[in-house]
GROMACS .gro file of C-alpha atoms in nm:
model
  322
    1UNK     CA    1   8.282   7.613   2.742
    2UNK     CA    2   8.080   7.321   2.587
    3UNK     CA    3   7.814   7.362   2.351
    4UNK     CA    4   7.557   7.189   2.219
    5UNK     CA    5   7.458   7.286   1.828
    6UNK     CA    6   7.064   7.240   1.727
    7UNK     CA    7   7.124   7.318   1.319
    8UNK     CA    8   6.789   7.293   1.131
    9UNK     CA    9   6.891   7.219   0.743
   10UNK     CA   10   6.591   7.345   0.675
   11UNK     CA   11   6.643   7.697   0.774
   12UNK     CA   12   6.556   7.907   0.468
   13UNK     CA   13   6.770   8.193   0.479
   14UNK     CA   14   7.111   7.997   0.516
   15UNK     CA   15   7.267   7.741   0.316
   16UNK     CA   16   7.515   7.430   0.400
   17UNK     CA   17   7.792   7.610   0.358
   18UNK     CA   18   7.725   7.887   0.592
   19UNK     CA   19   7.627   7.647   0.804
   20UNK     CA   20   7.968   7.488   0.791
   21UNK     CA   21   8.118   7.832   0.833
   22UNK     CA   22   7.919   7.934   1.114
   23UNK     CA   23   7.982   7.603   1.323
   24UNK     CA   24   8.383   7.652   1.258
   25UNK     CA   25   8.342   7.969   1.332
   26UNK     CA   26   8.128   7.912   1.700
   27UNK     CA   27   8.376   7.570   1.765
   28UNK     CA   28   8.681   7.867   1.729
   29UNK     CA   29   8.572   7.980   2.108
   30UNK     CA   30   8.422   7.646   2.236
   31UNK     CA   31   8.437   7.318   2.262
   32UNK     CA   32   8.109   7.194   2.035
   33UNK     CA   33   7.918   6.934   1.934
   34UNK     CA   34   7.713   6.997   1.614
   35UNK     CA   35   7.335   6.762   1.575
   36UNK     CA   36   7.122   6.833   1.295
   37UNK     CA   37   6.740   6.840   1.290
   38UNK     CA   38   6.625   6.506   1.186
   39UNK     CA   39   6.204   6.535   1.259
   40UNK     CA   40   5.951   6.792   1.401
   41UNK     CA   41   6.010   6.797   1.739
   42UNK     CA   42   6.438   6.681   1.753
   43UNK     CA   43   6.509   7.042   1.852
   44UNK     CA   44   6.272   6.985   2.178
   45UNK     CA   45   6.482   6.664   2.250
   46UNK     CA   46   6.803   6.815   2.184
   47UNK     CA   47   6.745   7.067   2.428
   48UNK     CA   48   6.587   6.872   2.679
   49UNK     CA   49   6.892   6.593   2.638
   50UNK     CA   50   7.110   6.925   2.745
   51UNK     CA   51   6.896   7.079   3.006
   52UNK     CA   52   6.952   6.703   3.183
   53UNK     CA   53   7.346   6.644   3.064
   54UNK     CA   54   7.600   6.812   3.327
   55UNK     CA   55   7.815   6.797   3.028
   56UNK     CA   56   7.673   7.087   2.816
   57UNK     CA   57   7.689   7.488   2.923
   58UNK     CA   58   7.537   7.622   2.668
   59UNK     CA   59   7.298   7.551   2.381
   60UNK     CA   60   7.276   7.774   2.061
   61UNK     CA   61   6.998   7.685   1.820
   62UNK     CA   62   7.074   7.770   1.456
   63UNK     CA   63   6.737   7.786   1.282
   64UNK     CA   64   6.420   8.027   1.260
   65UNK     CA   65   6.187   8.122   1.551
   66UNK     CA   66   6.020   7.765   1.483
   67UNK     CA   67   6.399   7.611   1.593
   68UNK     CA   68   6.398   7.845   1.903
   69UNK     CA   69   6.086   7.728   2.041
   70UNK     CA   70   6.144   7.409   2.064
   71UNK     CA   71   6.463   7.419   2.182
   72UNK     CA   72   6.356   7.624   2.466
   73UNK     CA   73   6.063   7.409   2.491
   74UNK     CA   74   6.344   7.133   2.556
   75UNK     CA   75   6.536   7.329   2.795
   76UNK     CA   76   6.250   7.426   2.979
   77UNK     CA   77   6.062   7.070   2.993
   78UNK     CA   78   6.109   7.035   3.356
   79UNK     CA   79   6.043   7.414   3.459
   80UNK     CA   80   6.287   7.705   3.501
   81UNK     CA   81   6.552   7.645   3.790
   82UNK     CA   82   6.608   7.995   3.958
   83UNK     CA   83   6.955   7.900   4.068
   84UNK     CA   84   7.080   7.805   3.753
   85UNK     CA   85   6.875   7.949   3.440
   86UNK     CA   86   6.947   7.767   3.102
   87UNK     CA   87   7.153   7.961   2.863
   88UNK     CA   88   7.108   8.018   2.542
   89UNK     CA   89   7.223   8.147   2.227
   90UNK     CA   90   7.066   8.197   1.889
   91UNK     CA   91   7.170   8.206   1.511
   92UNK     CA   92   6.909   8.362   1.315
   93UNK     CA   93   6.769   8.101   0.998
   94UNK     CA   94   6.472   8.170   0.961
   95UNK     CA   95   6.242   8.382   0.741
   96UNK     CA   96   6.124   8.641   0.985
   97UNK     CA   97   6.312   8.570   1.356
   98UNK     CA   98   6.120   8.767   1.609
   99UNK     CA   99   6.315   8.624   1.885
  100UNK     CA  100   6.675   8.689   1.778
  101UNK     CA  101   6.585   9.057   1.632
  102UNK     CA  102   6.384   9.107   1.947
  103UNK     CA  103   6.706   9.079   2.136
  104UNK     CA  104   6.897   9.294   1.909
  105UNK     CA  105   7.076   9.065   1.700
  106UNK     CA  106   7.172   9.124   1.328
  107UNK     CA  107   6.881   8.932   1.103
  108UNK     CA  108   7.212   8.840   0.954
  109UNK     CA  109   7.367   8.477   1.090
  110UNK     CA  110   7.752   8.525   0.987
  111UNK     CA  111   7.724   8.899   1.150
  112UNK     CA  112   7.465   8.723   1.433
  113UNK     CA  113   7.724   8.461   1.507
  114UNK     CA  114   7.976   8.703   1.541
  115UNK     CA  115   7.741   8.930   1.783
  116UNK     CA  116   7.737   8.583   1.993
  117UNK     CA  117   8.172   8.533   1.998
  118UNK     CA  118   8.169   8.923   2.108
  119UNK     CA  119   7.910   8.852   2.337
  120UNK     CA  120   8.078   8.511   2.484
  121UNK     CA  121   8.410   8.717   2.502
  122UNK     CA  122   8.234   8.989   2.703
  123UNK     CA  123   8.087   8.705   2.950
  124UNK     CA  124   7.738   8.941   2.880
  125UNK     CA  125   7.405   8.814   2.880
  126UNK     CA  126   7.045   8.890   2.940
  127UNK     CA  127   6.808   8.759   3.127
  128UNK     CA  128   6.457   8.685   2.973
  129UNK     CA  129   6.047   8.623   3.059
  130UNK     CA  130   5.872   8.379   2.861
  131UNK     CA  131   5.540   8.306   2.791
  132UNK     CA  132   5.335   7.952   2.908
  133UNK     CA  133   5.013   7.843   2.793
  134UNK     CA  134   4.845   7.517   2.862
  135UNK     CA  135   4.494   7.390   2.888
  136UNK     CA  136   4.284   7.484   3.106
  137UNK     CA  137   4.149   7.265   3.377
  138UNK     CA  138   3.759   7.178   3.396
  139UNK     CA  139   3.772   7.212   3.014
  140UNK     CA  140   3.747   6.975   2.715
  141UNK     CA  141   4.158   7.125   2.629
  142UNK     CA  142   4.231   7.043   2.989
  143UNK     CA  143   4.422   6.798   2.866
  144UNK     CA  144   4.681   6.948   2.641
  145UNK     CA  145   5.015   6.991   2.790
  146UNK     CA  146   5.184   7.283   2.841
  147UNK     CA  147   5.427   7.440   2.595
  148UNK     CA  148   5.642   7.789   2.633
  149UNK     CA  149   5.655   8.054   2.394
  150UNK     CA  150   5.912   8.294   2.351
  151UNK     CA  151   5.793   8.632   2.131
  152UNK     CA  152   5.412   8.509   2.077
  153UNK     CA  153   5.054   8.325   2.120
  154UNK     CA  154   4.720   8.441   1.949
  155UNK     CA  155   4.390   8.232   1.922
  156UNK     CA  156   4.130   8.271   1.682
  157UNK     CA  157   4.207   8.517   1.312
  158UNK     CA  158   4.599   8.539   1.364
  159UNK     CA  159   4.627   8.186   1.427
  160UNK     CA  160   4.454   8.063   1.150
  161UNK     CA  161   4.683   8.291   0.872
  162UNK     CA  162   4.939   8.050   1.012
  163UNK     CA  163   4.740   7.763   0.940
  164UNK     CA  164   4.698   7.830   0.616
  165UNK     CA  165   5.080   7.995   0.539
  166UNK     CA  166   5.187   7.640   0.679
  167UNK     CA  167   4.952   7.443   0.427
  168UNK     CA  168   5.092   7.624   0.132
  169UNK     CA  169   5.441   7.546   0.281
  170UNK     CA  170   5.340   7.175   0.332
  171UNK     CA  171   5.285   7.187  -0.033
  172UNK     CA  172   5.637   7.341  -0.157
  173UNK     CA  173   5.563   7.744  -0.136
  174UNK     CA  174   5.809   7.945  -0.007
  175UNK     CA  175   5.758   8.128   0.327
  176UNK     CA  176   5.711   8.505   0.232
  177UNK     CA  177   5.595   8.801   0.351
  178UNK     CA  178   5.389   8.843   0.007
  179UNK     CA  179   5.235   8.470   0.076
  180UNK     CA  180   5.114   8.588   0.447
  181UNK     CA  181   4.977   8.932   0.308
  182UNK     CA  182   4.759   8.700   0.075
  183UNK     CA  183   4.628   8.478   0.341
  184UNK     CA  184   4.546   8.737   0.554
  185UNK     CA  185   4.274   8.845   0.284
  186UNK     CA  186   4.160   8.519   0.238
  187UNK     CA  187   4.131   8.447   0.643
  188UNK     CA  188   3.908   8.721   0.645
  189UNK     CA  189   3.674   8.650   0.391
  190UNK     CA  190   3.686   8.318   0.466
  191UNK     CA  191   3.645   8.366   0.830
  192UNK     CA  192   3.309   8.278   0.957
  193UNK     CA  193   3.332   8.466   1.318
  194UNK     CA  194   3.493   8.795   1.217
  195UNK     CA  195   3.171   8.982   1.224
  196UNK     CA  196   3.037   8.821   1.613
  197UNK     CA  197   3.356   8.738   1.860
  198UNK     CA  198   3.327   8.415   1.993
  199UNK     CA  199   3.644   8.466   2.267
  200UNK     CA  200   3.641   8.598   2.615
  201UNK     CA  201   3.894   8.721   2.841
  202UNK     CA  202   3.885   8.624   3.202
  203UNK     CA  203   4.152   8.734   3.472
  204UNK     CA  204   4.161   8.767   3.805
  205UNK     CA  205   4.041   9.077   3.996
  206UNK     CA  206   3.830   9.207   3.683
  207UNK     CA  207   3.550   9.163   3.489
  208UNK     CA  208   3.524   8.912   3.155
  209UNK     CA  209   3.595   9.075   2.863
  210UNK     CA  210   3.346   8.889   2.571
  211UNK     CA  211   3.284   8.891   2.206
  212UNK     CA  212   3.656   8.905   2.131
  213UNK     CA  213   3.716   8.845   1.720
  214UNK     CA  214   4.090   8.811   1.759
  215UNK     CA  215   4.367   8.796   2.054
  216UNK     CA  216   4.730   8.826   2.003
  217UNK     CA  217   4.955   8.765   2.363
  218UNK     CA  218   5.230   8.892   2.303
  219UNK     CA  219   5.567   8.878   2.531
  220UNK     CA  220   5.780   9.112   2.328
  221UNK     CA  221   5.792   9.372   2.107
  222UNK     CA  222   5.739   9.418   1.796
  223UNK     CA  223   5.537   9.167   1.739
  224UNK     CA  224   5.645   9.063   1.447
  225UNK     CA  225   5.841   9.204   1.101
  226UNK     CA  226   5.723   9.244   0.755
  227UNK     CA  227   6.057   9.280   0.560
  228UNK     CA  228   6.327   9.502   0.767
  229UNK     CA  229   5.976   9.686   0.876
  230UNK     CA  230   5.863   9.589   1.276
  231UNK     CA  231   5.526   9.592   1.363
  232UNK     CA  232   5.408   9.631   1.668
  233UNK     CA  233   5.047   9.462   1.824
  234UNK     CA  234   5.156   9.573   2.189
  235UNK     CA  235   5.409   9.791   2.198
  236UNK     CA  236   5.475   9.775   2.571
  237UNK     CA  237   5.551   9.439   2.572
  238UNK     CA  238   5.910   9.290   2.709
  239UNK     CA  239   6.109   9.047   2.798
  240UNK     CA  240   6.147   9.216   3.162
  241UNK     CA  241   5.775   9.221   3.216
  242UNK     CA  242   5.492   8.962   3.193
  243UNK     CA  243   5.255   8.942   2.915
  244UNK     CA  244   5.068   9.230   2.688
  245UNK     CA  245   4.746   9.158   2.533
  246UNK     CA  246   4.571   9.317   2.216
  247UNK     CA  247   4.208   9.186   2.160
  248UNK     CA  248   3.983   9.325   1.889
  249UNK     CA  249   3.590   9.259   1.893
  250UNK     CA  250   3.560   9.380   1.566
  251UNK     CA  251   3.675   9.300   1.215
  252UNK     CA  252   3.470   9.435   0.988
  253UNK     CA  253   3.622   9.617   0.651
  254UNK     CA  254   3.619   9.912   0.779
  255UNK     CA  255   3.740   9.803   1.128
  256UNK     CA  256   4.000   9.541   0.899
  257UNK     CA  257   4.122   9.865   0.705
  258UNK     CA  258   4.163  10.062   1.020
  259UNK     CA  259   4.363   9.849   1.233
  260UNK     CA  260   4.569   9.714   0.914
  261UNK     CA  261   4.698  10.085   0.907
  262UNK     CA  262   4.704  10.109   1.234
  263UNK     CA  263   4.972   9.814   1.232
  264UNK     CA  264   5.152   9.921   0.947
  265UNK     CA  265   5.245  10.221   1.109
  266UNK     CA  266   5.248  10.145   1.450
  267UNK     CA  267   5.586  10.256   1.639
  268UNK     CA  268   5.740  10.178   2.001
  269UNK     CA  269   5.486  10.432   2.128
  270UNK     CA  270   5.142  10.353   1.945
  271UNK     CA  271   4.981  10.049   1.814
  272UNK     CA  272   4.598   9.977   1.739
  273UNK     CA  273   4.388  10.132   1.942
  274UNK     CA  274   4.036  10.241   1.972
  275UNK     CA  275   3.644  10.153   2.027
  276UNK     CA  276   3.733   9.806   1.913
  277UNK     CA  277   4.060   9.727   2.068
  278UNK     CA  278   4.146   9.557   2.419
  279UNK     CA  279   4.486   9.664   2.535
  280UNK     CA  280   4.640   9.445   2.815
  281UNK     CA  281   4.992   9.533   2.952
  282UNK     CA  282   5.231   9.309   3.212
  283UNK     CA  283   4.959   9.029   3.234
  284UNK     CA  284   5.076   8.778   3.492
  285UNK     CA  285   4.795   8.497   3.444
  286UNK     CA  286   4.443   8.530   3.238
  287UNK     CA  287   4.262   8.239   3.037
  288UNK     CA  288   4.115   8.286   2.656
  289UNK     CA  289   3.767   8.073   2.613
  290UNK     CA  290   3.579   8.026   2.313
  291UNK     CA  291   3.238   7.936   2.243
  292UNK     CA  292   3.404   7.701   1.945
  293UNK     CA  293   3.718   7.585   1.836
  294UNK     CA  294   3.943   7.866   1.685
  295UNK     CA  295   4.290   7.799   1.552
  296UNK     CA  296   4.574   7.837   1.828
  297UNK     CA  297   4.939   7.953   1.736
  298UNK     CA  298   5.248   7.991   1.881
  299UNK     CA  299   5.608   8.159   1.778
  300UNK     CA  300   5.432   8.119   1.397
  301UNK     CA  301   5.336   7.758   1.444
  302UNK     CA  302   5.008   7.642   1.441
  303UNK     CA  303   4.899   7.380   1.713
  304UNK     CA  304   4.523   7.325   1.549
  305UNK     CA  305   4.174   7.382   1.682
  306UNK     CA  306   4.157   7.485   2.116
  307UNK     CA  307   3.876   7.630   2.258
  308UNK     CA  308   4.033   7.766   2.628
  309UNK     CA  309   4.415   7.841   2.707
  310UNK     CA  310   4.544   7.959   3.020
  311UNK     CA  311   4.833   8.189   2.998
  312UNK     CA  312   5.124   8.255   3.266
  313UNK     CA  313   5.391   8.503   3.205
  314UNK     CA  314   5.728   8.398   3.348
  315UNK     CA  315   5.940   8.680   3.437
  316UNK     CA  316   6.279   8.485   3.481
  317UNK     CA  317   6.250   8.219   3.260
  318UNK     CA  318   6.646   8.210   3.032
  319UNK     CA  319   6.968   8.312   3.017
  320UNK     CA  320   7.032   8.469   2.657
  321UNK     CA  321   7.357   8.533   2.485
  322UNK     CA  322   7.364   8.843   2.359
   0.00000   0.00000   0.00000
């Protein structure tokens, strides 16, 4: 088999020498070229360069859930081909990696890596949906060109914690759980819409849901981890279906202190729920409007101010190692 590597040296939870282990270890079973990470946006190129080459079989991105995106976002550039699915296969880097613990990986990447050689041995894999959002035509984001997203999307309060984790992180602070719980408090006092939604919900067949305060699409579950702890926004979601939806039209303190529990315990079988929460499951195609710019995210990364995004869930969309 021949591989193409994607290593990010940036990847905060393993260090050069690992990385030098893991890539002996991976070129052990296959013949593999190794490319490190040179600007924002390499991974994308990387992926797409192997997505066109009739040279490579299989690309495994070694990085966080930042990585993974764009690599997919390379792989994918010209649209899934149902006859012949990219594969994939991911070492865990990052901080949090939704994606690779979504499939069941260790959050580990020596024992991850080994998952992958088992797996490759095995000849198993799994087939995944992904998520597509792009702007929305007859709008001033009409423009914007489409990007996939592989565990999440959210528009408006979610989005901007990002924002602001990645500012701190632009200026040398390390990505931790403790640094999101902090901007999470400060994106909602600071907020200046949490009180009166500005978002609504359109799909077709039904009627507009308005006066959202916060929307999280997600495509898998959980939704996200804080620590070894997995917290789930929609705990239906899947790779096997389309996409799940949790929208909240309120966020006052009380409604802030409910649904924060509500998260913090939710389980497989219960997240937030209630007078204030929109619960979407399996969501083929819907759009998200809003009456002003509201920061955009997706798998963690912010992609600034949008004020419409139409979202497709892909059910067939990769071929996953695993």
């Amino acid at each position: 088999m021949r591989a193409l590597l994607v290593v990010n040296p940036a990847a905060t939870t393993t260090s050069a020498r690992t990385r030098d282990v893991l890539i002996h270890a991976l070129a052990s079973e296959m013949k593999i070229e190794a490319v490190t990470t040179e600007y924002r946006g390499h991974a994308r190129d990387l992926g797409r360069r192997a997505a066109e080459s009739s040279d490579i079989d299989l690309v495994v991105a070694l990085g966080g859930d930042g990585t993974v995106n764009e690599v997919v976002n390379g792989l994918l550039h010209n649209g899934p081909d149902p006859e012949g699915l990219p594969r994939l296969a991911v070492v865990p880097g990052g901080s949090t990696n939704v994606f690779a613990r979504a499939l069941g990986l260790p959050n580990d990447a020596v024992e991850a890596t080994g998952a992958i050689l088992d797996a490759l041995r095995d000849r198993t894999e799994q087939t995944v949906g992904l998520g597509l959002a792009a702007g929305t035509p007859g709008t001033d984001d009409e423009g914007v060109p489409q990007r996939w997203f592989t565990f999440c999307a959210g528009l408006g309060f979610d989005a901007g914690v990002v924002g602001r984790v990645e500012q701190h992180r632009e200026r040398g602070k390390r990505s931790t759980h403790a640094l999101y719980v902090r901007q999470v408090l400060r994106q909602f006092l600071d907020d200046p819409h949490r009180r009166r939604g500005t978002i609504t919900l359109e799909r077709p067949g039904a009627a507009p849901v308005e006066d959202l305060v916060l929307s999280i699409v997600c495509n898998t579950s959980p939704w996200t981890y804080l620590g070894n702890r997995p917290v789930y926004a929609s705990p239906k979601a899947s790779f096997d279906t389309a996409l799940d939806v949790l929208g909240l039209s309120k966020l006052s303190t009380p409604a802030v202190a409910r649904y924060g529990t509500q998260l913090l315990t939710s389980s497989p079988e219960r997240g937030p729920h209630g007078k204030h929460a929109l619960t979407l499951h399996d969501q083929t195609d819907f759009t998200l409007h809003s009456k002003v710019p509201l920061p955009f995210q997706m798998d963690g990364d912010h992609l600034g101010l949008r004020t419409s995004v139409t979202f497709t869930g892909v059910r067939r969309a990769l071929r996953v190692i695993v």
